PDB file of C-alpha atoms in Angstrom:
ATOM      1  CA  UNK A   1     -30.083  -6.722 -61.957  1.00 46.00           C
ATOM      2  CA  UNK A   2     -28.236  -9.871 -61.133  1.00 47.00           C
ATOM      3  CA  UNK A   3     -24.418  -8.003 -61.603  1.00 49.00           C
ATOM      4  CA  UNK A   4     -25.867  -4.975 -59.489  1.00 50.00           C
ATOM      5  CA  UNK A   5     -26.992  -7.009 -56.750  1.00 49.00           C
ATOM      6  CA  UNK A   6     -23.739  -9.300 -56.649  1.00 49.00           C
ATOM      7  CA  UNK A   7     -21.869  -5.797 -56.622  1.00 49.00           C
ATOM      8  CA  UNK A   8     -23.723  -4.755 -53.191  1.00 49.00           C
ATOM      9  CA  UNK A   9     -23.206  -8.235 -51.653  1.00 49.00           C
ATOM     10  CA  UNK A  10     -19.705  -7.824 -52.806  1.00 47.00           C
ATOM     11  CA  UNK A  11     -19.323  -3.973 -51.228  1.00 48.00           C
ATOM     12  CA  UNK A  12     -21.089  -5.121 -47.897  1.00 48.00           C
ATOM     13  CA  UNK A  13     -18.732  -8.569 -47.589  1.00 55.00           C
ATOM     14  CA  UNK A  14     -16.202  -5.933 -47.527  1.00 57.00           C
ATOM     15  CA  UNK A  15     -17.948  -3.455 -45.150  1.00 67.00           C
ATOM     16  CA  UNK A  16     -18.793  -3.871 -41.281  1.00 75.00           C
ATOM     17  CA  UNK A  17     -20.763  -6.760 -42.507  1.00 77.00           C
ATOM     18  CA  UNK A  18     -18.157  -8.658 -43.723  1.00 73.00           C
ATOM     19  CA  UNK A  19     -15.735  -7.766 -40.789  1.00 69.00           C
ATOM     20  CA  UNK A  20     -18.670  -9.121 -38.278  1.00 73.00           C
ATOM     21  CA  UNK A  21     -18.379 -12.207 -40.257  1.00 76.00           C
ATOM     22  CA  UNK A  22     -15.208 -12.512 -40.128  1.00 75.00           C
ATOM     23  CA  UNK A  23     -14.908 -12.254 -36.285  1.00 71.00           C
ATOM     24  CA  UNK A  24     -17.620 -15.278 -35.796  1.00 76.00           C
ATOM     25  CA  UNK A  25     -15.801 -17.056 -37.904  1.00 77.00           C
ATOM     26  CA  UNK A  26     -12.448 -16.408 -36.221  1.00 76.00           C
ATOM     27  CA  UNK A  27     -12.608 -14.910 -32.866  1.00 76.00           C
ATOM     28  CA  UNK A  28      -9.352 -15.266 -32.150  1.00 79.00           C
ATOM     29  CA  UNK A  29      -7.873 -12.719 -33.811  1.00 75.00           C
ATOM     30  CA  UNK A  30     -10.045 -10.030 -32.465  1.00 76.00           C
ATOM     31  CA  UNK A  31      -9.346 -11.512 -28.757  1.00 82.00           C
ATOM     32  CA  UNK A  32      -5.855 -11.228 -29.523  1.00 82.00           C
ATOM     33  CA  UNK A  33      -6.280  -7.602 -30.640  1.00 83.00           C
ATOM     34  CA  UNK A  34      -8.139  -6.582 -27.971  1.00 85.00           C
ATOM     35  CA  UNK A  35      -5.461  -8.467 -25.452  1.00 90.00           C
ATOM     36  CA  UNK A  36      -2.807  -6.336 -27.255  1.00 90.00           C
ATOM     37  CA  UNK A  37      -4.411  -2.921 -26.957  1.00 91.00           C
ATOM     38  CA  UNK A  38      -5.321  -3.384 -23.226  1.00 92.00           C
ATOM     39  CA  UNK A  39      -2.056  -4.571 -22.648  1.00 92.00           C
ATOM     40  CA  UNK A  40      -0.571  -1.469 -24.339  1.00 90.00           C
ATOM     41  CA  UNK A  41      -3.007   0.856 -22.831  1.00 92.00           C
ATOM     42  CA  UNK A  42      -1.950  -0.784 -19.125  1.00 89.00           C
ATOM     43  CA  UNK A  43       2.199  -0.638 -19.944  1.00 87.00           C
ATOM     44  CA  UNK A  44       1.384   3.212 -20.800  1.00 86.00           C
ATOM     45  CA  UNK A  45      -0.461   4.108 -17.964  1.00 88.00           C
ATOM     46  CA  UNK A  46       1.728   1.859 -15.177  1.00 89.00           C
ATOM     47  CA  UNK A  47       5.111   2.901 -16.798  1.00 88.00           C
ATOM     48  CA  UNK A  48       4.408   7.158 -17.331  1.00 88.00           C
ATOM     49  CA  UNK A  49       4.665   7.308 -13.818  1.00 88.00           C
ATOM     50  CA  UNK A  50       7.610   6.383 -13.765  1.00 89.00           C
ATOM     51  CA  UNK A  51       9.054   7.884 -17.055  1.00 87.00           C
ATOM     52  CA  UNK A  52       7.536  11.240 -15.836  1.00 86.00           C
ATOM     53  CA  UNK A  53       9.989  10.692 -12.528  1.00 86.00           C
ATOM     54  CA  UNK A  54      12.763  10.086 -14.305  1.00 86.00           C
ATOM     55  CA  UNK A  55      12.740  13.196 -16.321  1.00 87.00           C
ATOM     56  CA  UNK A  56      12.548  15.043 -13.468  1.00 85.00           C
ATOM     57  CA  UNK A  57      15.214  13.386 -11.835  1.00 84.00           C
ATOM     58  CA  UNK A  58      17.660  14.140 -14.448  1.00 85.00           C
ATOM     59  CA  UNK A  59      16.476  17.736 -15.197  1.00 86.00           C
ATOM     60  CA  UNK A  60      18.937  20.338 -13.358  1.00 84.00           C
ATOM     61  CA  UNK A  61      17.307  21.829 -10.515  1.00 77.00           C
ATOM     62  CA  UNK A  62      17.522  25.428 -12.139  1.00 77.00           C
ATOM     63  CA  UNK A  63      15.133  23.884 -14.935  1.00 77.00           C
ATOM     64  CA  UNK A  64      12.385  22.307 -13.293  1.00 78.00           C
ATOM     65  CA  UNK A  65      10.046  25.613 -13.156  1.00 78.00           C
ATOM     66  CA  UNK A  66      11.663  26.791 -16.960  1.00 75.00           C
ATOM     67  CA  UNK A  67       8.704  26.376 -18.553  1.00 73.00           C
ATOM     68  CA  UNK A  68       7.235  23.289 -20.186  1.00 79.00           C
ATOM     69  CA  UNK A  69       8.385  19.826 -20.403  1.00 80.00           C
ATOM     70  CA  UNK A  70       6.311  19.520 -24.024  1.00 80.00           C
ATOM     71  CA  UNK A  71       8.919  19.627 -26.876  1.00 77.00           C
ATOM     72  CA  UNK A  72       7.625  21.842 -29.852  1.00 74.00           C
ATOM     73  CA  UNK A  73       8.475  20.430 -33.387  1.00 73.00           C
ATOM     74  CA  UNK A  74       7.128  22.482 -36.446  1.00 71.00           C
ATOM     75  CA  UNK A  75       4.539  24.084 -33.957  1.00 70.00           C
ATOM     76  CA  UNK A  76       3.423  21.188 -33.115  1.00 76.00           C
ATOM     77  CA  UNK A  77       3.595  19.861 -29.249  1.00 74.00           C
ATOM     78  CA  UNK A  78       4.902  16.702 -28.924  1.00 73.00           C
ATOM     79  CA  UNK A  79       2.687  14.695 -26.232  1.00 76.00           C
ATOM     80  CA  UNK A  80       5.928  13.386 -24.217  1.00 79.00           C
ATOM     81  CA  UNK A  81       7.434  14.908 -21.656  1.00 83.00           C
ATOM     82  CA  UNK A  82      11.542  15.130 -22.079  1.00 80.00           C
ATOM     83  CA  UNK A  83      14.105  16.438 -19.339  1.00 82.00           C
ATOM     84  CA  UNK A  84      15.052  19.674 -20.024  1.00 82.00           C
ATOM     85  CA  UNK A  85      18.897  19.320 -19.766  1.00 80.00           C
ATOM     86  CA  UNK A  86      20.269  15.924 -18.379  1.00 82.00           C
ATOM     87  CA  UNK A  87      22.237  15.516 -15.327  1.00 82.00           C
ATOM     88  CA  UNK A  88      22.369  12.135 -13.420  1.00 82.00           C
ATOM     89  CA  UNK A  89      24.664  13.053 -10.697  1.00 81.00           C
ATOM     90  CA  UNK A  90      21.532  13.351  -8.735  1.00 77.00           C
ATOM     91  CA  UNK A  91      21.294  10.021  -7.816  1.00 80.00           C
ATOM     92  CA  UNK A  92      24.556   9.761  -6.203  1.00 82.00           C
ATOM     93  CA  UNK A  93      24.504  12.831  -4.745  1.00 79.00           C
ATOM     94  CA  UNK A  94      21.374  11.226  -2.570  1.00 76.00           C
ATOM     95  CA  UNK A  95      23.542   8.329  -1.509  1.00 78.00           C
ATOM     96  CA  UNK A  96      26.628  10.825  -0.574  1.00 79.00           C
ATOM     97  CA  UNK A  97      23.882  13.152   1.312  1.00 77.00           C
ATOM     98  CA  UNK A  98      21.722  10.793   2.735  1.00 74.00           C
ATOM     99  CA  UNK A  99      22.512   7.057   4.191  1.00 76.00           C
ATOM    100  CA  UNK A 100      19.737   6.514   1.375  1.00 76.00           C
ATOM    101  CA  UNK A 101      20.766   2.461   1.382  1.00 79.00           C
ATOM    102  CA  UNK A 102      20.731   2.122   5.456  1.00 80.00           C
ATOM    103  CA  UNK A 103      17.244   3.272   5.307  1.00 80.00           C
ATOM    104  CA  UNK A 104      16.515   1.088   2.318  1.00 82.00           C
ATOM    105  CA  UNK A 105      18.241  -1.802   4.286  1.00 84.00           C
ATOM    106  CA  UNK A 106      16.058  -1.208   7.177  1.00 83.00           C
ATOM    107  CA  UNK A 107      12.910  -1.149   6.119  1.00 84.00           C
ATOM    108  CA  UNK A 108      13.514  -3.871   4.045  1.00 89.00           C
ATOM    109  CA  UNK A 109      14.549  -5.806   7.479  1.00 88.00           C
ATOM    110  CA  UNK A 110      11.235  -4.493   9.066  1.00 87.00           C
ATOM    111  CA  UNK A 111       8.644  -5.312   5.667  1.00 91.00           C
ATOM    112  CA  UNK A 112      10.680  -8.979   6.133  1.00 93.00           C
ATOM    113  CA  UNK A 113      10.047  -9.352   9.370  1.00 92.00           C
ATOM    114  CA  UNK A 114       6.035  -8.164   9.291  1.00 93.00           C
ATOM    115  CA  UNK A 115       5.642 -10.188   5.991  1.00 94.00           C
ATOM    116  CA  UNK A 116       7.101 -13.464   8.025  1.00 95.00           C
ATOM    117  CA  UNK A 117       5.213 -12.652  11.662  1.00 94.00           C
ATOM    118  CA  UNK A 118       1.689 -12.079   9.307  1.00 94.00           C
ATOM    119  CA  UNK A 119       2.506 -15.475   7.255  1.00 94.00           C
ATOM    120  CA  UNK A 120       2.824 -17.864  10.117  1.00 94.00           C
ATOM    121  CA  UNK A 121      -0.492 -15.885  11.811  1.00 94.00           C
ATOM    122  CA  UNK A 122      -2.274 -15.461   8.683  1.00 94.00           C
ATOM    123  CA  UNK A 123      -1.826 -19.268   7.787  1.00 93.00           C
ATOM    124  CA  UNK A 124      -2.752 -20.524  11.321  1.00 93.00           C
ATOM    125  CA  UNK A 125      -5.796 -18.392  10.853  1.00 92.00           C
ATOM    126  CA  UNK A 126      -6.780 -19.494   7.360  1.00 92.00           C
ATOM    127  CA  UNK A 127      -6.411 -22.972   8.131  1.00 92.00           C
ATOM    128  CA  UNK A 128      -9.246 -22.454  10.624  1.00 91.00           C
ATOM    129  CA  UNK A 129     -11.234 -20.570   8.624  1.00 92.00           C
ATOM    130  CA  UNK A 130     -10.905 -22.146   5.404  1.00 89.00           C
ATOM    131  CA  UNK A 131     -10.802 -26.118   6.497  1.00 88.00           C
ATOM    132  CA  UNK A 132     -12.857 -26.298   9.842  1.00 87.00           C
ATOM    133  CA  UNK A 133     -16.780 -26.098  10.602  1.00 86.00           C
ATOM    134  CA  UNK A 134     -17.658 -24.217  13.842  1.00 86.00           C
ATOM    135  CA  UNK A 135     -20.053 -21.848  14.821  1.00 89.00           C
ATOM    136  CA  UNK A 136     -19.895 -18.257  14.574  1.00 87.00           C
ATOM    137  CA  UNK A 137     -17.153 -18.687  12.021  1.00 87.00           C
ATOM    138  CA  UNK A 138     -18.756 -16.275   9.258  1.00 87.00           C
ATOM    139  CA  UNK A 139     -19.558 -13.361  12.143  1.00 91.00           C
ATOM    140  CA  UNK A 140     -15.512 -14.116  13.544  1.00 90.00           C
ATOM    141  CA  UNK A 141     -14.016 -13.138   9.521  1.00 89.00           C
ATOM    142  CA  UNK A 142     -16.627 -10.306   9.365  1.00 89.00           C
ATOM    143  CA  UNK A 143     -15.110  -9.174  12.362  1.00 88.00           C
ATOM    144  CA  UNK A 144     -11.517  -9.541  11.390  1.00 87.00           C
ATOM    145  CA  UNK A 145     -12.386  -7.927   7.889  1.00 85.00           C
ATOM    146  CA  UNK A 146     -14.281  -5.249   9.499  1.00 85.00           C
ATOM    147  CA  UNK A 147     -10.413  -3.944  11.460  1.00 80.00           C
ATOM    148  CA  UNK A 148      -9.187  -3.208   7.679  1.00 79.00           C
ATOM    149  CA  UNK A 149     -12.147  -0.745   7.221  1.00 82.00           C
ATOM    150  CA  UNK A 150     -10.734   1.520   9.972  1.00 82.00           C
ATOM    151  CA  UNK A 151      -8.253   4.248   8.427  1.00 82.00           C
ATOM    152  CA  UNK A 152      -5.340   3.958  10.795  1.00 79.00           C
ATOM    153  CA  UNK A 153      -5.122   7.242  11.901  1.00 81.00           C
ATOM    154  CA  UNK A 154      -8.032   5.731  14.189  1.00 82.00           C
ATOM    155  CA  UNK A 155      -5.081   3.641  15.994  1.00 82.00           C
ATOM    156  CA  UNK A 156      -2.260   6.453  16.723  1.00 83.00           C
ATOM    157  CA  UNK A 157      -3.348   7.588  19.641  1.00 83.00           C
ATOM    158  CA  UNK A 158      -3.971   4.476  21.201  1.00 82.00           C
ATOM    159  CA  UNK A 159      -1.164   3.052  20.023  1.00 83.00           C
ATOM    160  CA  UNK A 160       0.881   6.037  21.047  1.00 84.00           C
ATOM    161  CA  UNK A 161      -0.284   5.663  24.828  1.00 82.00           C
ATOM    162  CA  UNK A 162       0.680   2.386  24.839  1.00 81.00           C
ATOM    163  CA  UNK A 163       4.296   2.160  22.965  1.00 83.00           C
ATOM    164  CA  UNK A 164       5.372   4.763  25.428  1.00 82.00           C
ATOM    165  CA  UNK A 165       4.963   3.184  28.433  1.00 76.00           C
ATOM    166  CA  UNK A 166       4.056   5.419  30.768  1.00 77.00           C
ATOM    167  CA  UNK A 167       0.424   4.657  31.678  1.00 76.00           C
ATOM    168  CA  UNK A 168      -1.146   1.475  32.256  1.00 79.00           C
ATOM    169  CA  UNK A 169      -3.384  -0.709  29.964  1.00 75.00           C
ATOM    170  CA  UNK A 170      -7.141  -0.329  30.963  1.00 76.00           C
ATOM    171  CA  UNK A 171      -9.510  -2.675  30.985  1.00 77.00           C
ATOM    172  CA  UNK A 172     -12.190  -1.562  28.062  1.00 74.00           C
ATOM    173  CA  UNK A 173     -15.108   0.757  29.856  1.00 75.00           C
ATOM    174  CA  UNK A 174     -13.633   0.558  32.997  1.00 78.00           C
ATOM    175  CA  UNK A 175     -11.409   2.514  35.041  1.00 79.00           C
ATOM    176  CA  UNK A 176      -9.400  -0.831  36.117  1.00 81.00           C
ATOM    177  CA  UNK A 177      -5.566  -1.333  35.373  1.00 80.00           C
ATOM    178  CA  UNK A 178      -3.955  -4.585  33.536  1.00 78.00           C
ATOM    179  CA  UNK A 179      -0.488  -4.030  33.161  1.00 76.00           C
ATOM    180  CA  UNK A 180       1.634  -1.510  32.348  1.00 79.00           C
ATOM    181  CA  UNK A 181       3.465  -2.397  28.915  1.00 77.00           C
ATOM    182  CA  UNK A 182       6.993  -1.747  28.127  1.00 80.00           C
ATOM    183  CA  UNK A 183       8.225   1.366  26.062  1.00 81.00           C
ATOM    184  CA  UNK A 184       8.405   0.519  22.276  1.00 81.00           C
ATOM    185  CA  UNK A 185       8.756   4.025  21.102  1.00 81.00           C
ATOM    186  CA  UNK A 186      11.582   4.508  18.658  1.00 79.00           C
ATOM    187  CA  UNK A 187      12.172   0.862  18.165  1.00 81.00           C
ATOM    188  CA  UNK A 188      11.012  -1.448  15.282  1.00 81.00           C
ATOM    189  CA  UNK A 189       8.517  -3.132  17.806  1.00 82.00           C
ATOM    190  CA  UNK A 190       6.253  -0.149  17.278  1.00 83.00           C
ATOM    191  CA  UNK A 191       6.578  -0.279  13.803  1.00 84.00           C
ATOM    192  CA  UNK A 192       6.076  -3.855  13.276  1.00 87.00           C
ATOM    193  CA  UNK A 193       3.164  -4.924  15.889  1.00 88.00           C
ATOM    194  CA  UNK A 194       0.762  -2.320  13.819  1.00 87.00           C
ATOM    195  CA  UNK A 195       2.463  -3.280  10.270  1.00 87.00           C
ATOM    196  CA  UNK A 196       0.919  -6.776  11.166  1.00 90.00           C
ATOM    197  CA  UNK A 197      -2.240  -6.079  12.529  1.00 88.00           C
ATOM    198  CA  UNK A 198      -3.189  -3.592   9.934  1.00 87.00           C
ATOM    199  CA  UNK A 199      -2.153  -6.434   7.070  1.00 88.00           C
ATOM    200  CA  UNK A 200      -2.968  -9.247   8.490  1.00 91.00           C
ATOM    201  CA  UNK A 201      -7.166  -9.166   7.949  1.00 91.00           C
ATOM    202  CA  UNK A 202      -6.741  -9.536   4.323  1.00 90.00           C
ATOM    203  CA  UNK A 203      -3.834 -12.074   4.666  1.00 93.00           C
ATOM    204  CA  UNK A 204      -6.066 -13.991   6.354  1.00 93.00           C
ATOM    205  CA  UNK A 205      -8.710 -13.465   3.717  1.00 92.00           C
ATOM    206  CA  UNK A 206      -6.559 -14.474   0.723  1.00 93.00           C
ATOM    207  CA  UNK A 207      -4.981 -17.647   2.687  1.00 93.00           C
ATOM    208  CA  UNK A 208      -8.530 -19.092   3.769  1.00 93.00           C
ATOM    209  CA  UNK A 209     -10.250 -18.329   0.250  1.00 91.00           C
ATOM    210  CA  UNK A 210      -7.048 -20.770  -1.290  1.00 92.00           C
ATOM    211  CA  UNK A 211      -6.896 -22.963   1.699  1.00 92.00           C
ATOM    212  CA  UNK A 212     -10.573 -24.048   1.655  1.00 89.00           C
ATOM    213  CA  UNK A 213     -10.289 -25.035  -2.230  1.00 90.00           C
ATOM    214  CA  UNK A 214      -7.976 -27.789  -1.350  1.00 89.00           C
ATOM    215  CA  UNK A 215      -9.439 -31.193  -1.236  1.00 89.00           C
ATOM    216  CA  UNK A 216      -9.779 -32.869   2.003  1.00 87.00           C
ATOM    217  CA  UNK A 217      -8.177 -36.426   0.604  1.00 88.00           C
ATOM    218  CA  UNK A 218      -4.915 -34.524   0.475  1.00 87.00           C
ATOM    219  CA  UNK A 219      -4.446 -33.531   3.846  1.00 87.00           C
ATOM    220  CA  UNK A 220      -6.005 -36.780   4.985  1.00 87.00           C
ATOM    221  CA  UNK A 221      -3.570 -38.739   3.748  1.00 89.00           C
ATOM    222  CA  UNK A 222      -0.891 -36.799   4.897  1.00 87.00           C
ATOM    223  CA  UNK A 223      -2.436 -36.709   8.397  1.00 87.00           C
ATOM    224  CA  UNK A 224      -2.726 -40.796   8.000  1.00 88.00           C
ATOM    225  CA  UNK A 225       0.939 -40.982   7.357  1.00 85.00           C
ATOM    226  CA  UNK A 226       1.051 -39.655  11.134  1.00 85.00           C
ATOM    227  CA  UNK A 227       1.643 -35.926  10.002  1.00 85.00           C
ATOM    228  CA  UNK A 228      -0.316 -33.508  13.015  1.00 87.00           C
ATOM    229  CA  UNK A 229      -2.971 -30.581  11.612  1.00 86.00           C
ATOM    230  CA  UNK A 230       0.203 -28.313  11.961  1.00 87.00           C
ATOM    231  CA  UNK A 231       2.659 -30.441   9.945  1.00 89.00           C
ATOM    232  CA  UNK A 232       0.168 -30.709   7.142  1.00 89.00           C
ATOM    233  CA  UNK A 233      -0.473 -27.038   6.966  1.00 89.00           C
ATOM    234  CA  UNK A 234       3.238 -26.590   6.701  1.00 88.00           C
ATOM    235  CA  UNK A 235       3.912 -29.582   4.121  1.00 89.00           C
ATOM    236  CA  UNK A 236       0.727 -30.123   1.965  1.00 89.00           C
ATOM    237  CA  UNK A 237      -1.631 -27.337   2.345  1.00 91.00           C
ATOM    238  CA  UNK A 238       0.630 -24.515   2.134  1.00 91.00           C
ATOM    239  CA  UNK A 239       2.832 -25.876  -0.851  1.00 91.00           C
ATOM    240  CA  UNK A 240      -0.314 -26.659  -2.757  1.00 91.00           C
ATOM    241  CA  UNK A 241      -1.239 -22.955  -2.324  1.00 91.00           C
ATOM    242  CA  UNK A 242       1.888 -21.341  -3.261  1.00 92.00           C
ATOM    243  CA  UNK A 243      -0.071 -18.829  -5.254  1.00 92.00           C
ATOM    244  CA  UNK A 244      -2.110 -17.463  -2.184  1.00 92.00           C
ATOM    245  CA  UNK A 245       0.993 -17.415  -0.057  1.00 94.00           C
ATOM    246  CA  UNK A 246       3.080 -15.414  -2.776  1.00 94.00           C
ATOM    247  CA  UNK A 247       0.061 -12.677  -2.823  1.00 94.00           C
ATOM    248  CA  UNK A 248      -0.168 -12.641   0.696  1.00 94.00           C
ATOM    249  CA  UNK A 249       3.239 -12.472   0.878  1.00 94.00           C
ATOM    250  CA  UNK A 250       4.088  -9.271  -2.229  1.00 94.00           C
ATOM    251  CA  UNK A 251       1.005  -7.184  -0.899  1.00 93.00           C
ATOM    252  CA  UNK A 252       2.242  -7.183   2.795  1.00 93.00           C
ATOM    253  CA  UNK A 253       5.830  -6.509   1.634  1.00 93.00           C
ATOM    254  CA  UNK A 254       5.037  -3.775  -0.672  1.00 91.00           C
ATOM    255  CA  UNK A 255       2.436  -2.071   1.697  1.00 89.00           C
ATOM    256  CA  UNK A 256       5.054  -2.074   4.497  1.00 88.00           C
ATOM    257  CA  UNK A 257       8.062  -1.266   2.597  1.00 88.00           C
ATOM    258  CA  UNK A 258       6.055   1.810   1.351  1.00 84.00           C
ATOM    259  CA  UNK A 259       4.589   2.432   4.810  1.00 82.00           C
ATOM    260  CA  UNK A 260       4.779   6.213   6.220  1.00 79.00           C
ATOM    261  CA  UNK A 261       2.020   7.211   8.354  1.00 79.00           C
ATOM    262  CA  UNK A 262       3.107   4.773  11.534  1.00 78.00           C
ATOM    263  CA  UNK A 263       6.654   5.431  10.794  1.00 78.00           C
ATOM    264  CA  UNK A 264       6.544   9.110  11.079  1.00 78.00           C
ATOM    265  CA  UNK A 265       4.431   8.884  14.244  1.00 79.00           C
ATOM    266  CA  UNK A 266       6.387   6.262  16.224  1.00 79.00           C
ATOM    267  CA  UNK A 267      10.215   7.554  15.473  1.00 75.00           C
ATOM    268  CA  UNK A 268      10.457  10.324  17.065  1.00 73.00           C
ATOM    269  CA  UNK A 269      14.287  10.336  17.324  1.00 69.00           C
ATOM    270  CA  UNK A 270      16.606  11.107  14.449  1.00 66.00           C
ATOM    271  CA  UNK A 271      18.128   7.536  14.924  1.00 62.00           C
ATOM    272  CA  UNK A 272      14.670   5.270  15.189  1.00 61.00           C
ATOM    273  CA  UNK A 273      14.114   7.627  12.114  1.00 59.00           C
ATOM    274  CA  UNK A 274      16.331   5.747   9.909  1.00 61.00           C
ATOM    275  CA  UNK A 275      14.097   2.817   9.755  1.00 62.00           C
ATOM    276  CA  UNK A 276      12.191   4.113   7.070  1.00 61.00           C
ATOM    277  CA  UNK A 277      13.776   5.350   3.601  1.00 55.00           C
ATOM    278  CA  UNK A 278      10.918   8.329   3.314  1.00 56.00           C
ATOM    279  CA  UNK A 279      10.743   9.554   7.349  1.00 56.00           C
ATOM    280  CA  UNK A 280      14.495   9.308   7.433  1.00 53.00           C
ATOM    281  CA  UNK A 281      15.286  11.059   3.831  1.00 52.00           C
ATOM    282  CA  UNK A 282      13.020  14.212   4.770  1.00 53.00           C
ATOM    283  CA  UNK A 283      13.873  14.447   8.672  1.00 53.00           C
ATOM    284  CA  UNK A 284      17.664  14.754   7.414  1.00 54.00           C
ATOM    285  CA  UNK A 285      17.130  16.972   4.756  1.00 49.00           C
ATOM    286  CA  UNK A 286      15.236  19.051   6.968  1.00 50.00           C
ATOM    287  CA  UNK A 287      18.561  18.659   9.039  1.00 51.00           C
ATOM    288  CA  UNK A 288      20.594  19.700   6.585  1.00 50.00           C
ATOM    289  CA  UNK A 289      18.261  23.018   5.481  1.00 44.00           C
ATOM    290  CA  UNK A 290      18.242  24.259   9.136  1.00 48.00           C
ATOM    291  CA  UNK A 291      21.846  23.750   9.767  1.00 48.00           C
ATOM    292  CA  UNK A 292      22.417  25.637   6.530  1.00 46.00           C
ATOM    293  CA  UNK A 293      19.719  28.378   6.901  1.00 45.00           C
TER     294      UNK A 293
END
């Protein structure tokens, strides 16, 4: 009785019972599996994207509707997608087409200049919000939160109205004129003013949530050195929340670079076109099909 019993301690130390013993006794390794699978499953899933767009960018353009992109190998279908032939003159051929790298250039030159314009606003604002007591200052970020919940197709026409210059600014409910503003159509004005109101709500969310965490003795002893409010934003606060400021900073860069809707709507010229790498890649291949059709 005593060797059968030892044999069925012996089987279940080597079962799930003796893995579950294992893992309280080491944890570690089972957090570092677990870190390793969700990193793999993460890499996969960010970089097929990708893969999958290079395949087709190398495929000839006579192959792309030839069937599958699933090799077969012993009847078996392989679950990765390979180009069917390879040619990579395609991506020269878009530069010699298309002035691909002006319209990179440029709308690298307008996400730089929204990124800056929503910085210095976005930190002003946080500062407030994050390091001073007043009232109403909850209800004020609801409010500047709530302009990120409209989509902004909500804004075109509006904005439209006003970039063009031809009517005068109303006062809200009423029939009674302000000013007339100046025409920003097809110029980067009318690309950048709604780039930075449309990304500045949750810069200003990021920059107060790291501005409030740091401590008051800081910025007190810079201000007793004789720095102002503004100098110590600028020298302490900000530097000390280098983190924030690079998030704030990638997210409006990407989400402007990337930008189409407002692009498309306010360049309504072949030439104000250019500003964007996607509005002016498709208005001058629809150039070039017309002039050849």
């Amino acid at each position: 009785m005593a060797t059968t019993t030892g044999n069925t301690d012996a089987s279940d130390e080597g079962g799930i019972s003796g893995w579950a013993k294992r893992v309280i006794a080491n944890p570690e390794g089972l957090y570092r599996s677990l870190f390793y699978a969700a990193m793999v499953f993460f890499l996969v899933t960010t970089l097929f994207p990708f893969y999958w767009l290079a395949v087709l960018a190398v495929t000839p353009e006579g192959n792309l509707l030839a069937g599958s992109f699933l090799p077969q190998l012993g009847g078996f279908t392989i679950p990765l997608p390979t180009p069917k032939g390879f040619n990579p003159e395609a991506f020269i051929t878009v530069f010699e087409q298309v002035p691909f790298h002006l319209y990179m250039l440029n709308s690298f030159a307008l996400a730089v200049t929204t990124t800056i314009i929503v910085l210095i606003v976005a930190s002003l604002a946080g500062y407030v919000f994050g390091r001073l007591r007043f009232p109403g200052r909850a209800l004020l970020m609801l409010g500047i939160l709530a302009i990120s919940y409209f989509p902004p197709a909500a804004f075109v026409i509006p904005l439209f109205k006003a970039f063009a210059g031809n009517e005068p600014l109303l006062l809200p409910f009423t029939q009674i004129p302000l000013f007339t503003p100046p025409r920003l159509l097809n110029t980067p004005g009318s690309m950048i003013l709604p780039f930075s109101a449309l990304f500045m709500p949750l810069s200003i969310f990021i920059l107060t949530t790291f501005y409030g965490q740091i401590p008051d003795g800081l910025e007190d002893a810079a201000r007793v050195e004789g720095t102002t409010r503004l100098g110590a934003l600028f020298r302490v606060i900000m530097p000390l929340s280098a983190p924030g400021v690079a998030t704030a900073s990638v997210l409006t860069f990407i989400a402007v670079y990337n930008e189409y809707f407002f692009s498309s709507i306010m360049a309504t010229s072949p030439e104000a076109a250019k500003w964007s790498p996607i509005v002016g890649g498709i208005l001058s291949y629809q150039t070039q099909y017309t002039t050849q059709y």
